[in-house]
Every structure is written in structure tokens, then in C-alpha cells.
Short mmCIF file of C-alpha atoms in Angstrom, two decimals:
data_model
loop_
_atom_site.label_atom_id
_atom_site.label_comp_id
_atom_site.label_asym_id
_atom_site.label_seq_id
_atom_site.Cartn_x
_atom_site.Cartn_y
_atom_site.Cartn_z
CA MET A 2 19.63 -33.80 -58.54
CA PHE A 3 23.29 -33.32 -59.27
CA ASN A 4 24.19 -30.36 -61.38
CA HIS A 5 25.06 -30.96 -65.00
CA THR A 6 24.40 -28.93 -68.11
CA ASN A 7 25.29 -31.52 -70.73
CA LYS A 8 22.34 -32.98 -72.62
CA LYS A 9 23.95 -36.44 -72.68
CA LEU A 10 24.11 -38.48 -69.49
CA ALA A 11 25.52 -42.00 -69.10
CA VAL A 12 24.62 -43.86 -65.90
CA ILE A 13 27.20 -46.60 -65.40
CA THR A 14 27.57 -49.15 -62.62
CA GLY A 15 30.88 -50.82 -61.88
CA VAL A 16 32.96 -47.74 -62.74
CA THR A 17 35.90 -48.71 -60.53
CA GLN A 18 37.27 -51.51 -62.70
CA GLY A 19 36.98 -53.51 -65.91
CA LEU A 20 34.46 -52.61 -68.58
CA GLY A 21 32.70 -50.00 -66.45
CA ARG A 22 35.99 -48.18 -65.84
CA ALA A 23 36.85 -48.28 -69.55
CA MET A 24 33.43 -46.84 -70.40
CA VAL A 25 34.06 -43.90 -68.05
CA ASP A 26 37.14 -42.98 -70.08
CA ARG A 27 35.35 -43.29 -73.42
CA PHE A 28 32.17 -41.44 -72.49
CA ASP A 29 34.27 -38.66 -70.96
CA GLU A 30 36.24 -38.41 -74.24
CA LEU A 31 32.94 -38.16 -76.12
CA GLY A 32 31.79 -35.32 -73.89
CA TRP A 33 29.06 -37.12 -71.98
CA THR A 34 28.32 -36.42 -68.33
CA ILE A 35 28.70 -39.57 -66.24
CA ALA A 36 26.80 -40.69 -63.16
CA GLY A 37 28.68 -43.75 -61.98
CA CYS A 38 28.87 -46.02 -58.99
CA GLY A 39 31.16 -48.72 -57.68
CA ARG A 40 31.90 -50.59 -54.47
CA SER A 41 35.45 -49.38 -53.82
CA GLU A 42 35.42 -46.14 -51.87
CA GLU A 43 39.13 -45.59 -52.58
CA LYS A 44 38.69 -46.02 -56.34
CA ILE A 45 35.65 -43.73 -56.35
CA LYS A 46 37.79 -41.08 -54.63
CA GLN A 47 40.43 -41.55 -57.35
CA LEU A 48 37.80 -41.07 -60.08
CA ARG A 49 36.52 -37.92 -58.41
CA SER A 50 40.02 -36.46 -58.30
CA GLN A 51 40.91 -37.55 -61.85
CA PHE A 52 37.81 -36.33 -63.68
CA ASP A 53 36.05 -33.03 -64.04
CA SER A 54 33.48 -32.17 -61.40
CA LYS A 55 30.76 -32.40 -64.06
CA HIS A 56 30.70 -36.16 -63.36
CA HIS A 57 29.06 -37.73 -60.33
CA PHE A 58 30.69 -40.82 -58.78
CA GLN A 59 29.34 -42.51 -55.68
CA THR A 60 30.27 -45.57 -53.62
CA ILE A 61 27.38 -48.02 -53.90
CA ASP A 62 27.10 -51.79 -53.84
CA VAL A 63 24.58 -52.68 -56.56
CA SER A 64 23.43 -55.69 -54.53
CA ASP A 65 21.88 -53.14 -52.11
CA GLU A 66 18.59 -52.48 -53.89
CA MET A 67 17.59 -49.59 -51.62
CA ALA A 68 20.92 -47.77 -52.12
CA VAL A 69 20.69 -48.15 -55.90
CA SER A 70 17.06 -47.01 -55.95
CA THR A 71 17.91 -43.90 -53.98
CA TRP A 72 21.00 -43.08 -56.06
CA ALA A 73 19.49 -43.71 -59.49
CA LYS A 74 16.13 -41.96 -59.13
CA PRO A 75 15.53 -40.26 -62.48
CA ASP A 76 14.35 -37.04 -60.84
CA ARG A 77 17.72 -36.80 -59.03
CA ILE A 78 19.90 -37.19 -62.09
CA LEU A 79 17.86 -36.22 -65.13
CA PRO A 80 16.98 -32.67 -65.99
CA SER A 81 14.42 -32.34 -68.74
CA SER A 82 15.49 -32.90 -72.36
CA THR A 83 18.49 -35.09 -71.54
CA THR A 84 19.61 -38.04 -73.64
CA PHE A 85 19.89 -40.85 -71.12
CA LEU A 86 21.93 -44.03 -71.48
CA SER A 87 22.01 -46.59 -68.67
CA ILE A 88 24.81 -49.16 -68.62
CA PHE A 89 25.08 -51.90 -66.05
CA SER A 90 28.50 -53.49 -66.29
#
């Protein structure tokens, strides 16, 4: 489980461009913690350097079912009493 203390967690795929990238900005402004993935390793590195370490960004291709299953296991990312929002962009 990655470490976050916020009670609001948004899990967003496609965070490296388009709608997913725009949602990262907005949820960060609203104070949510973000667990996001995208295919571009370089863009994921940019997100990690741009945003607070409270967020968790990982390079994953969502067409790889095993990689997504491992990354998005609720027991890895959800502490108890967290508001959870999952967005697949």
C-alpha cells in the first residue's frame, strides 16, 4: 500500500495526456490524493517531479490485465475509511 493520509483517493488511468492528465490537475487542486497510471515512462517521471509525493504515479499499459490487477489492488491503495473514486480515461 502506498502511503497517503488523505481520506479522498482518485484512481485515474491515462494520466499522461488528454482527459486523464486534466483530471490530475483538478483533483490535485481539490486536495485529493491521486493514484494514476499511464504508458509513457517519461511523462510519468514528469508527473512525479511536478506533483507532491502524496500522489502515486506508475507506468502501466492498461491493456496488460495482470499489471493493472497488481497495481490497482484495493488493499494496496486503500486504507480504511477512504472515499474512493475510480476513473478510467
